[in-house]
PDB file of C-alpha atoms and ligand atoms in Angstrom:
ATOM      1  CA  MET A   1     -33.126 -21.286   5.034  1.00 63.00           C
ATOM      2  CA  ASP A   2     -31.638 -18.219   6.685  1.00 72.00           C
ATOM      3  CA  CYS A   3     -28.828 -17.384   4.316  1.00 80.00           C
ATOM      4  CA  PRO A   4     -26.487 -14.397   4.916  1.00 77.00           C
ATOM      5  CA  LEU A   5     -25.656 -14.096   1.196  1.00 79.00           C
ATOM      6  CA  CYS A   6     -29.342 -14.001   0.198  1.00 81.00           C
ATOM      7  CA  ARG A   7     -29.923 -11.214   2.742  1.00 78.00           C
ATOM      8  CA  ALA A   8     -26.994  -9.244   1.275  1.00 78.00           C
ATOM      9  CA  GLU A   9     -26.613  -7.130   4.400  1.00 77.00           C
ATOM     10  CA  GLY A  10     -23.611  -4.918   5.078  1.00 75.00           C
ATOM     11  CA  GLU A  11     -22.467  -5.043   1.465  1.00 83.00           C
ATOM     12  CA  GLN A  12     -21.078  -2.239  -0.690  1.00 92.00           C
ATOM     13  CA  LEU A  13     -22.960  -3.099  -3.884  1.00 94.00           C
ATOM     14  CA  LEU A  14     -21.161  -2.057  -7.098  1.00 96.00           C
ATOM     15  CA  GLU A  15     -23.505  -3.576  -9.689  1.00 95.00           C
ATOM     16  CA  ALA A  16     -26.115  -6.299 -10.020  1.00 95.00           C
ATOM     17  CA  ASP A  17     -28.352  -8.067 -12.513  1.00 95.00           C
ATOM     18  CA  ASP A  18     -30.859 -10.888 -12.037  1.00 95.00           C
ATOM     19  CA  ARG A  19     -28.103 -13.515 -12.096  1.00 95.00           C
ATOM     20  CA  LEU A  20     -25.175 -12.087 -10.162  1.00 95.00           C
ATOM     21  CA  ARG A  21     -23.945  -9.129  -8.157  1.00 95.00           C
ATOM     22  CA  VAL A  22     -20.557  -7.502  -7.588  1.00 96.00           C
ATOM     23  CA  ILE A  23     -19.698  -6.112  -4.170  1.00 95.00           C
ATOM     24  CA  GLU A  24     -16.739  -4.257  -2.712  1.00 94.00           C
ATOM     25  CA  VAL A  25     -15.506  -6.158   0.321  1.00 91.00           C
ATOM     26  CA  LEU A  26     -15.126  -3.724   3.193  1.00 87.00           C
ATOM     27  CA  GLU A  27     -11.743  -4.991   4.395  1.00 89.00           C
ATOM     28  CA  PRO A  28      -9.262  -2.092   4.735  1.00 90.00           C
ATOM     29  CA  ARG A  29      -6.243  -4.398   4.763  1.00 94.00           C
ATOM     30  CA  LEU A  30      -7.089  -5.445   1.167  1.00 95.00           C
ATOM     31  CA  PRO A  31      -7.691  -2.260  -0.884  1.00 95.00           C
ATOM     32  CA  GLY A  32      -9.846  -2.851  -3.954  1.00 95.00           C
ATOM     33  CA  TYR A  33     -11.010  -6.325  -2.910  1.00 95.00           C
ATOM     34  CA  ARG A  34     -14.232  -7.334  -4.744  1.00 96.00           C
ATOM     35  CA  ARG A  35     -16.491 -10.362  -4.677  1.00 94.00           C
ATOM     36  CA  ILE A  36     -18.785 -11.646  -7.404  1.00 95.00           C
ATOM     37  CA  ILE A  37     -21.764 -13.593  -6.034  1.00 93.00           C
ATOM     38  CA  TRP A  38     -24.322 -15.733  -7.881  1.00 93.00           C
ATOM     39  CA  GLN A  39     -27.763 -14.583  -6.748  1.00 92.00           C
ATOM     40  CA  GLN A  40     -29.466 -17.988  -6.693  1.00 92.00           C
ATOM     41  CA  HIS A  41     -28.295 -21.014  -4.759  1.00 91.00           C
ATOM     42  CA  ARG A  42     -25.573 -22.723  -6.775  1.00 91.00           C
ATOM     43  CA  ARG A  43     -22.789 -24.518  -4.959  1.00 88.00           C
ATOM     44  CA  GLU A  44     -20.389 -25.088  -7.841  1.00 88.00           C
ATOM     45  CA  LEU A  45     -19.574 -23.744 -11.303  1.00 89.00           C
ATOM     46  CA  THR A  46     -20.738 -27.041 -12.789  1.00 91.00           C
ATOM     47  CA  GLU A  47     -24.277 -26.237 -11.608  1.00 93.00           C
ATOM     48  CA  LEU A  48     -24.389 -23.292 -14.045  1.00 94.00           C
ATOM     49  CA  ASN A  49     -25.514 -23.933 -17.609  1.00 96.00           C
ATOM     50  CA  GLU A  50     -23.291 -22.870 -20.477  1.00 97.00           C
ATOM     51  CA  ALA A  51     -24.855 -19.427 -20.980  1.00 97.00           C
ATOM     52  CA  GLU A  52     -24.610 -18.772 -17.236  1.00 97.00           C
ATOM     53  CA  ARG A  53     -20.946 -19.785 -17.203  1.00 96.00           C
ATOM     54  CA  ILE A  54     -20.190 -17.343 -20.030  1.00 97.00           C
ATOM     55  CA  HIS A  55     -22.040 -14.592 -18.187  1.00 97.00           C
ATOM     56  CA  TRP A  56     -20.119 -15.421 -14.995  1.00 96.00           C
ATOM     57  CA  PHE A  57     -16.630 -15.384 -16.522  1.00 95.00           C
ATOM     58  CA  THR A  58     -17.364 -12.315 -18.628  1.00 96.00           C
ATOM     59  CA  LYS A  59     -18.197 -10.523 -15.381  1.00 96.00           C
ATOM     60  CA  VAL A  60     -15.065 -11.857 -13.631  1.00 95.00           C
ATOM     61  CA  ALA A  61     -12.891 -10.552 -16.482  1.00 96.00           C
ATOM     62  CA  GLN A  62     -14.710  -7.186 -16.440  1.00 96.00           C
ATOM     63  CA  GLN A  63     -13.870  -6.841 -12.747  1.00 96.00           C
ATOM     64  CA  GLU A  64     -10.214  -7.530 -13.472  1.00 95.00           C
ATOM     65  CA  ASP A  65     -10.242  -4.786 -16.134  1.00 96.00           C
ATOM     66  CA  ALA A  66     -12.042  -2.405 -13.772  1.00 96.00           C
ATOM     67  CA  LEU A  67      -9.510  -2.958 -10.982  1.00 96.00           C
ATOM     68  CA  ARG A  68      -6.571  -2.424 -13.354  1.00 95.00           C
ATOM     69  CA  ALA A  69      -8.127   0.851 -14.495  1.00 94.00           C
ATOM     70  CA  LEU A  70      -8.541   1.986 -10.879  1.00 94.00           C
ATOM     71  CA  TRP A  71      -5.248   0.836  -9.378  1.00 93.00           C
ATOM     72  CA  ALA A  72      -1.675   0.761 -10.698  1.00 92.00           C
ATOM     73  CA  CYS A  73      -1.160  -2.716  -9.279  1.00 96.00           C
ATOM     74  CA  ASP A  74       1.207  -5.563 -10.177  1.00 97.00           C
ATOM     75  CA  LYS A  75      -1.239  -8.467 -10.332  1.00 96.00           C
ATOM     76  CA  ILE A  76      -4.901  -9.354  -9.937  1.00 96.00           C
ATOM     77  CA  ASN A  77      -5.514 -12.412  -7.731  1.00 95.00           C
ATOM     78  CA  HIS A  78      -8.569 -14.607  -8.250  1.00 92.00           C
ATOM     79  CA  ALA A  79      -9.835 -17.213  -5.847  1.00 88.00           C
ATOM     80  CA  SER A  80     -12.880 -19.382  -5.323  1.00 85.00           C
ATOM     81  CA  PHE A  81     -13.038 -21.277  -2.046  1.00 78.00           C
ATOM     82  CA  GLY A  82     -15.336 -23.910  -0.635  1.00 66.00           C
ATOM     83  CA  ASN A  83     -18.678 -22.384   0.246  1.00 67.00           C
ATOM     84  CA  VAL A  84     -20.340 -22.639   3.630  1.00 73.00           C
ATOM     85  CA  VAL A  85     -23.475 -21.146   2.068  1.00 76.00           C
ATOM     86  CA  PRO A  86     -24.555 -22.447  -1.355  1.00 84.00           C
ATOM     87  CA  HIS A  87     -23.695 -19.293  -3.310  1.00 85.00           C
ATOM     88  CA  LEU A  88     -21.046 -19.614  -5.921  1.00 90.00           C
ATOM     89  CA  HIS A  89     -18.717 -16.638  -5.372  1.00 91.00           C
ATOM     90  CA  TRP A  90     -15.407 -15.460  -6.722  1.00 93.00           C
ATOM     91  CA  HIS A  91     -12.829 -13.206  -5.062  1.00 94.00           C
ATOM     92  CA  VAL A  92     -10.950 -10.633  -7.168  1.00 96.00           C
ATOM     93  CA  MET A  93      -8.248  -8.460  -5.580  1.00 96.00           C
ATOM     94  CA  PRO A  94      -5.432  -6.195  -6.733  1.00 97.00           C
ATOM     95  CA  ARG A  95      -1.944  -7.021  -5.479  1.00 97.00           C
ATOM     96  CA  TRP A  96       1.138  -4.838  -5.170  1.00 98.00           C
ATOM     97  CA  ARG A  97       4.814  -5.785  -4.956  1.00 98.00           C
ATOM     98  CA  THR A  98       4.870  -3.618  -1.810  1.00 98.00           C
ATOM     99  CA  ASP A  99       1.845  -5.227  -0.110  1.00 98.00           C
ATOM    100  CA  PRO A 100       2.322  -7.211   3.133  1.00 98.00           C
ATOM    101  CA  TRP A 101       2.248 -10.685   1.535  1.00 97.00           C
ATOM    102  CA  TRP A 102       3.929 -10.222  -1.859  1.00 97.00           C
ATOM    103  CA  PRO A 103       4.818 -12.542  -3.575  1.00 94.00           C
ATOM    104  CA  SER A 104       2.751 -14.993  -1.464  1.00 95.00           C
ATOM    105  CA  PRO A 105      -1.049 -15.203  -1.564  1.00 93.00           C
ATOM    106  CA  VAL A 106      -2.805 -13.065   1.064  1.00 93.00           C
ATOM    107  CA  TRP A 107      -3.211 -16.092   3.353  1.00 91.00           C
ATOM    108  CA  GLY A 108       0.512 -16.903   2.974  1.00 94.00           C
ATOM    109  CA  SER A 109       3.665 -15.691   4.686  1.00 96.00           C
ATOM    110  CA  LYS A 110       4.418 -12.000   4.999  1.00 97.00           C
ATOM    111  CA  GLN A 111       7.364  -9.997   3.704  1.00 96.00           C
ATOM    112  CA  PRO A 112      10.374  -9.816   6.038  1.00 94.00           C
ATOM    113  CA  SER A 113      10.598  -6.791   8.312  1.00 96.00           C
ATOM    114  CA  THR A 114      13.803  -4.819   8.783  1.00 94.00           C
ATOM    115  CA  ARG A 115      15.097  -3.368  12.053  1.00 94.00           C
ATOM    116  CA  MET A 116      18.418  -1.549  12.431  1.00 94.00           C
ATOM    117  CA  ALA A 117      19.926   0.432  15.295  1.00 94.00           C
ATOM    118  CA  VAL A 118      20.279   4.197  14.934  1.00 94.00           C
ATOM    119  CA  THR A 119      22.789   6.183  16.986  1.00 93.00           C
ATOM    120  CA  GLN A 120      23.726   9.845  17.334  1.00 90.00           C
ATOM    121  CA  SER A 121      27.273  11.164  16.968  1.00 90.00           C
ATOM    122  CA  ALA A 122      28.859  13.640  19.382  1.00 90.00           C
ATOM    123  CA  GLN A 123      28.067  16.341  16.779  1.00 91.00           C
ATOM    124  CA  GLY A 124      24.382  15.361  16.873  1.00 91.00           C
ATOM    125  CA  GLN A 125      24.269  13.625  13.473  1.00 93.00           C
ATOM    126  CA  PHE A 126      22.047  10.514  13.334  1.00 94.00           C
ATOM    127  CA  LEU A 127      23.900   7.433  12.042  1.00 92.00           C
ATOM    128  CA  LEU A 128      22.735   3.994  10.957  1.00 91.00           C
ATOM    129  CA  GLY A 129      24.227   1.062  12.887  1.00 83.00           C
ATOM    130  CA  PRO A 130      25.293   0.448  16.490  1.00 72.00           C
ATOM    131  CA  ASN A 131      27.698   2.868  18.158  1.00 63.00           C
ATOM    132  CA  GLU A 132      30.598   0.746  19.449  1.00 60.00           C
ATOM    133  CA  LYS A 133      31.863   3.527  21.706  1.00 60.00           C
ATOM    134  CA  SER A 134      28.517   3.946  23.421  1.00 56.00           C
ATOM    135  CA  SER A 135      28.423   3.097  27.128  1.00 56.00           C
ATOM    136  CA  ASN A 136      24.813   1.924  26.692  1.00 57.00           C
ATOM    137  CA  PRO A 137      24.874  -0.884  24.106  1.00 54.00           C
ATOM    138  CA  ALA A 138      21.094  -1.449  24.133  1.00 58.00           C
ATOM    139  CA  PRO A 139      19.846   0.590  21.152  1.00 65.00           C
ATOM    140  CA  SER A 140      16.728   2.566  21.960  1.00 88.00           C
ATOM    141  CA  MET A 141      16.695   4.318  18.583  1.00 93.00           C
ATOM    142  CA  SER A 142      15.929   2.217  15.525  1.00 95.00           C
ATOM    143  CA  LEU A 143      14.927   2.229  11.873  1.00 97.00           C
ATOM    144  CA  GLN A 144      12.187  -0.245  10.938  1.00 97.00           C
ATOM    145  CA  ILE A 145      10.666  -1.189   7.592  1.00 98.00           C
ATOM    146  CA  ASP A 146       7.398  -3.087   7.794  1.00 98.00           C
ATOM    147  CA  GLU A 147       3.731  -3.171   6.785  1.00 98.00           C
ATOM    148  CA  TRP A 148       1.159  -0.511   7.784  1.00 98.00           C
ATOM    149  CA  LEU A 149      -0.492  -2.813  10.350  1.00 97.00           C
ATOM    150  CA  SER A 150       2.738  -2.856  12.396  1.00 97.00           C
ATOM    151  CA  LEU A 151       3.771   0.801  12.129  1.00 97.00           C
ATOM    152  CA  LYS A 152       0.590   2.763  11.526  1.00 97.00           C
ATOM    153  CA  GLU A 153       0.176   4.469  14.924  1.00 97.00           C
ATOM    154  CA  ALA A 154       3.697   5.910  14.926  1.00 97.00           C
ATOM    155  CA  CYS A 155       3.818   6.774  11.207  1.00 98.00           C
ATOM    156  CA  ALA A 156       0.354   8.359  11.309  1.00 98.00           C
ATOM    157  CA  ALA A 157       1.330  10.498  14.323  1.00 98.00           C
ATOM    158  CA  ILE A 158       4.288  11.959  12.383  1.00 98.00           C
ATOM    159  CA  ARG A 159       2.282  12.583   9.198  1.00 98.00           C
ATOM    160  CA  GLN A 160      -0.568  14.165  11.131  1.00 98.00           C
ATOM    161  CA  LYS A 161       1.844  16.688  12.701  1.00 98.00           C
ATOM    162  CA  VAL A 162       3.954  17.431   9.618  1.00 97.00           C
ATOM    163  CA  PHE A 163       1.463  17.314   6.736  1.00 94.00           C
ATOM    164  CA  VAL A 164      -1.938  18.005   8.259  1.00 95.00           C
ATOM    165  CA  GLU A 165      -0.992  20.445  11.047  1.00 96.00           C
ATOM    166  CA  GLU A 166       2.236  22.067   9.811  1.00 95.00           C
ATOM    167  CA  GLN A 167       1.665  22.092   6.017  1.00 91.00           C
ATOM    168  CA  ASN A 168      -2.162  22.256   6.096  1.00 91.00           C
ATOM    169  CA  VAL A 169      -2.670  19.246   3.829  1.00 90.00           C
ATOM    170  CA  ALA A 170      -6.356  18.236   3.964  1.00 92.00           C
ATOM    171  CA  ALA A 171      -6.887  15.098   6.028  1.00 93.00           C
ATOM    172  CA  GLU A 172      -8.796  13.435   3.159  1.00 92.00           C
ATOM    173  CA  GLU A 173      -5.772  13.978   0.881  1.00 91.00           C
ATOM    174  CA  GLU A 174      -3.291  12.712   3.457  1.00 93.00           C
ATOM    175  CA  TRP A 175      -5.010   9.431   4.359  1.00 94.00           C
ATOM    176  CA  ASP A 176      -5.669   6.902   1.613  1.00 93.00           C
ATOM    177  CA  GLU A 177      -6.290   3.166   1.471  1.00 94.00           C
ATOM    178  CA  LEU A 178      -2.963   2.683  -0.307  1.00 96.00           C
ATOM    179  CA  ASP A 179      -1.122   2.789   3.038  1.00 98.00           C
ATOM    180  CA  TRP A 180      -2.200  -0.865   3.293  1.00 97.00           C
ATOM    181  CA  ALA A 181      -0.403  -1.652  -0.006  1.00 98.00           C
ATOM    182  CA  CYS A 182       2.864   0.096   0.959  1.00 98.00           C
ATOM    183  CA  ARG A 183       6.109  -0.726   2.730  1.00 98.00           C
ATOM    184  CA  HIS A 184       6.574   1.812   5.531  1.00 98.00           C
ATOM    185  CA  LEU A 185       9.737   3.093   7.151  1.00 98.00           C
ATOM    186  CA  LEU A 186       9.763   4.394  10.719  1.00 98.00           C
ATOM    187  CA  ILE A 187      12.620   5.876  12.737  1.00 98.00           C
ATOM    188  CA  ALA A 188      11.727   6.036  16.435  1.00 97.00           C
ATOM    189  CA  ASN A 189      13.348   6.412  19.824  1.00 94.00           C
ATOM    190  CA  THR A 190      11.683   3.704  21.946  1.00 89.00           C
ATOM    191  CA  ASP A 191       8.035   4.789  21.590  1.00 83.00           C
ATOM    192  CA  GLU A 192       8.758   8.320  20.378  1.00 95.00           C
ATOM    193  CA  PRO A 193       8.271   8.570  16.588  1.00 97.00           C
ATOM    194  CA  MET A 194      10.779  10.749  14.696  1.00 98.00           C
ATOM    195  CA  ALA A 195      10.651  10.189  10.908  1.00 98.00           C
ATOM    196  CA  THR A 196       8.757   8.176   8.306  1.00 98.00           C
ATOM    197  CA  GLY A 197       8.172   7.512   4.593  1.00 98.00           C
ATOM    198  CA  ARG A 198       6.483   4.927   2.380  1.00 98.00           C
ATOM    199  CA  LEU A 199       7.190   2.927  -0.776  1.00 98.00           C
ATOM    200  CA  LEU A 200       4.332   2.008  -3.148  1.00 98.00           C
ATOM    201  CA  SER A 201       4.505  -0.148  -6.259  1.00 98.00           C
ATOM    202  CA  LEU A 202       3.090   1.517  -9.395  1.00 97.00           C
ATOM    203  CA  GLY A 203       3.322  -1.725 -11.417  1.00 95.00           C
ATOM    204  CA  ASP A 204       5.754  -2.485 -14.276  1.00 94.00           C
ATOM    205  CA  GLY A 205       8.795  -2.374 -11.963  1.00 96.00           C
ATOM    206  CA  ARG A 206       8.201   1.237 -10.904  1.00 97.00           C
ATOM    207  CA  ALA A 207       7.779   2.373  -7.323  1.00 98.00           C
ATOM    208  CA  ARG A 208       6.862   5.672  -5.706  1.00 98.00           C
ATOM    209  CA  ILE A 209       8.427   7.068  -2.548  1.00 98.00           C
ATOM    210  CA  GLY A 210       6.037   9.346  -0.705  1.00 96.00           C
ATOM    211  CA  ARG A 211       4.782  10.694   2.622  1.00 96.00           C
ATOM    212  CA  MET A 212       8.367  11.427   3.759  1.00 97.00           C
ATOM    213  CA  ALA A 213       8.358  13.434   6.966  1.00 97.00           C
ATOM    214  CA  VAL A 214      10.702  14.253   9.858  1.00 98.00           C
ATOM    215  CA  LEU A 215       9.243  15.790  13.012  1.00 98.00           C
ATOM    216  CA  ARG A 216      10.369  19.402  13.384  1.00 97.00           C
ATOM    217  CA  GLU A 217      12.435  18.836  16.550  1.00 95.00           C
ATOM    218  CA  PHE A 218      14.588  16.177  14.848  1.00 96.00           C
ATOM    219  CA  ARG A 219      15.334  18.002  11.561  1.00 95.00           C
ATOM    220  CA  GLY A 220      18.779  18.974  10.315  1.00 94.00           C
ATOM    221  CA  HIS A 221      20.667  15.901  11.584  1.00 95.00           C
ATOM    222  CA  GLY A 222      20.452  13.444   8.704  1.00 95.00           C
ATOM    223  CA  LEU A 223      17.145  11.657   9.378  1.00 97.00           C
ATOM    224  CA  GLY A 224      15.545  12.667   6.062  1.00 97.00           C
ATOM    225  CA  ARG A 225      18.476  11.229   4.141  1.00 97.00           C
ATOM    226  CA  MET A 226      18.276   8.058   6.280  1.00 97.00           C
ATOM    227  CA  VAL A 227      14.570   7.645   5.403  1.00 98.00           C
ATOM    228  CA  LEU A 228      15.288   8.148   1.690  1.00 98.00           C
ATOM    229  CA  GLN A 229      18.251   5.740   1.656  1.00 97.00           C
ATOM    230  CA  GLY A 230      16.258   3.138   3.609  1.00 97.00           C
ATOM    231  CA  LEU A 231      13.373   3.248   1.123  1.00 98.00           C
ATOM    232  CA  ILE A 232      15.784   3.068  -1.843  1.00 98.00           C
ATOM    233  CA  ALA A 233      17.355  -0.046  -0.261  1.00 97.00           C
ATOM    234  CA  GLU A 234      13.882  -1.570   0.216  1.00 97.00           C
ATOM    235  CA  ALA A 235      13.050  -0.832  -3.448  1.00 98.00           C
ATOM    236  CA  ARG A 236      16.262  -2.636  -4.472  1.00 97.00           C
ATOM    237  CA  ARG A 237      15.359  -5.617  -2.266  1.00 96.00           C
ATOM    238  CA  LEU A 238      11.981  -5.838  -4.010  1.00 97.00           C
ATOM    239  CA  GLY A 239      13.590  -5.690  -7.456  1.00 96.00           C
ATOM    240  CA  PHE A 240      12.205  -2.373  -8.695  1.00 98.00           C
ATOM    241  CA  SER A 241      13.979  -0.819 -11.690  1.00 97.00           C
ATOM    242  CA  GLU A 242      12.839   2.761 -11.143  1.00 98.00           C
ATOM    243  CA  ILE A 243      11.699   4.985  -8.281  1.00 98.00           C
ATOM    244  CA  VAL A 244       9.706   8.161  -8.807  1.00 98.00           C
ATOM    245  CA  LEU A 245       8.665  10.779  -6.286  1.00 97.00           C
ATOM    246  CA  HIS A 246       6.976  14.153  -6.135  1.00 95.00           C
ATOM    247  CA  ALA A 247       9.471  16.521  -4.537  1.00 95.00           C
ATOM    248  CA  GLN A 248       8.478  19.825  -3.033  1.00 91.00           C
ATOM    249  CA  THR A 249      10.509  22.251  -5.173  1.00 94.00           C
ATOM    250  CA  HIS A 250      12.536  23.577  -2.233  1.00 93.00           C
ATOM    251  CA  ALA A 251      13.805  19.990  -1.645  1.00 93.00           C
ATOM    252  CA  LEU A 252      15.045  19.185  -5.184  1.00 96.00           C
ATOM    253  CA  GLY A 253      18.689  19.394  -4.065  1.00 97.00           C
ATOM    254  CA  PHE A 254      18.079  16.989  -1.184  1.00 96.00           C
ATOM    255  CA  TYR A 255      16.810  14.264  -3.565  1.00 97.00           C
ATOM    256  CA  ALA A 256      19.424  15.081  -6.244  1.00 97.00           C
ATOM    257  CA  ARG A 257      22.163  14.244  -3.710  1.00 96.00           C
ATOM    258  CA  SER A 258      20.764  10.675  -3.627  1.00 96.00           C
ATOM    259  CA  GLY A 259      20.776  10.435  -7.430  1.00 96.00           C
ATOM    260  CA  PHE A 260      17.245  11.563  -8.317  1.00 98.00           C
ATOM    261  CA  ALA A 261      16.834  13.693 -11.457  1.00 98.00           C
ATOM    262  CA  ALA A 262      13.972  16.155 -11.950  1.00 97.00           C
ATOM    263  CA  GLN A 263      11.765  15.664 -15.018  1.00 95.00           C
ATOM    264  CA  GLY A 264       8.786  17.523 -16.402  1.00 95.00           C
ATOM    265  CA  PRO A 265       7.269  20.834 -15.355  1.00 95.00           C
ATOM    266  CA  GLU A 266       6.476  22.160 -11.904  1.00 96.00           C
ATOM    267  CA  PHE A 267       2.958  21.276 -10.707  1.00 95.00           C
ATOM    268  CA  ASP A 268       0.710  21.872  -7.735  1.00 92.00           C
ATOM    269  CA  GLU A 269      -0.068  19.112  -5.238  1.00 87.00           C
ATOM    270  CA  CYS A 270      -1.950  19.843  -2.008  1.00 81.00           C
ATOM    271  CA  ARG A 271      -1.395  23.553  -2.866  1.00 83.00           C
ATOM    272  CA  ILE A 272       2.401  23.076  -2.642  1.00 87.00           C
ATOM    273  CA  PRO A 273       4.648  23.372  -5.776  1.00 93.00           C
ATOM    274  CA  HIS A 274       6.255  20.040  -6.728  1.00 95.00           C
ATOM    275  CA  ARG A 275       8.326  18.438  -9.467  1.00 96.00           C
ATOM    276  CA  GLU A 276       8.558  14.772 -10.379  1.00 97.00           C
ATOM    277  CA  MET A 277      11.977  13.187  -9.834  1.00 98.00           C
ATOM    278  CA  VAL A 278      13.223   9.781 -10.939  1.00 98.00           C
ATOM    279  CA  LEU A 279      15.991   7.374  -9.900  1.00 98.00           C
ATOM    280  CA  ARG A 280      16.801   4.384 -12.113  1.00 97.00           C
ATOM    281  CA  LEU A 281      18.114   1.334 -10.238  1.00 96.00           C
ATOM    282  CA  GLU A 282      20.523  -1.221 -11.645  1.00 80.00           C
ATOM    283  CA  THR A 283      18.807  -4.594 -11.952  1.00 68.00           C
ATOM    284  CA  GLY A 284      19.932  -8.100 -12.790  1.00 56.00           C
TER     285      GLY A 284
HETATM  286 ZN1  LIG B 301     -28.582 -17.694  -0.107  1.00 78.43          ZN
END
């Protein structure tokens, strides 16, 4: 029979022996997703003998350990579905509290998205919430918090300009697969992006705020603080107990005004001096 799993085409093979193989599933929306596949035709676990079952589950557990060593995730999901082709296979994937589906399974409902109006005062300061005195009540400026799939074009356009072009961060350092595991914040005026940032779970109730950027032409009017406060609120909604971030040293005062405290020595990141800062959140 012509079997796609026997052909093993288009796979990123991680390891194999004569009984099974482990592949990385090339699905960007699910960073770290792996699949363990029995090489011979076996439809169900019960068709494996006892030694084969031990070999199988030892390998499943090894993949869980390997993913935990690679990713600071909150949970490893396992699943085995009905097979169209007669190859027993097992899905193993890291999950983050900030991923699009948490706490549901990846075929379940997604996290709620947030959208709030942003207005500008007569003095030019950006403010959260509708402006009741405005003659045009339809808000064109807004703050959104959502998954990467929804906001990636606008957020990527800001980060490309600020980090890659203005600060000369290497493109391969700027773009990582973890964007798919993050909550993203975007402030935009209709289709014109203005400011962004992201929140990533590090496991154990800790989250990292990163990739905060305001386009040059919109700086100095409160947008950076609005991004930071929005991501802190999202971290509270998700129940995190602590937020850490890597602050460029010239911006320590900006984060300190929102309650972050510097800890540890100065270090270099993307050839820019940074310090780690931490904010503990009240829980319970
Ligand atoms: Zn086959």
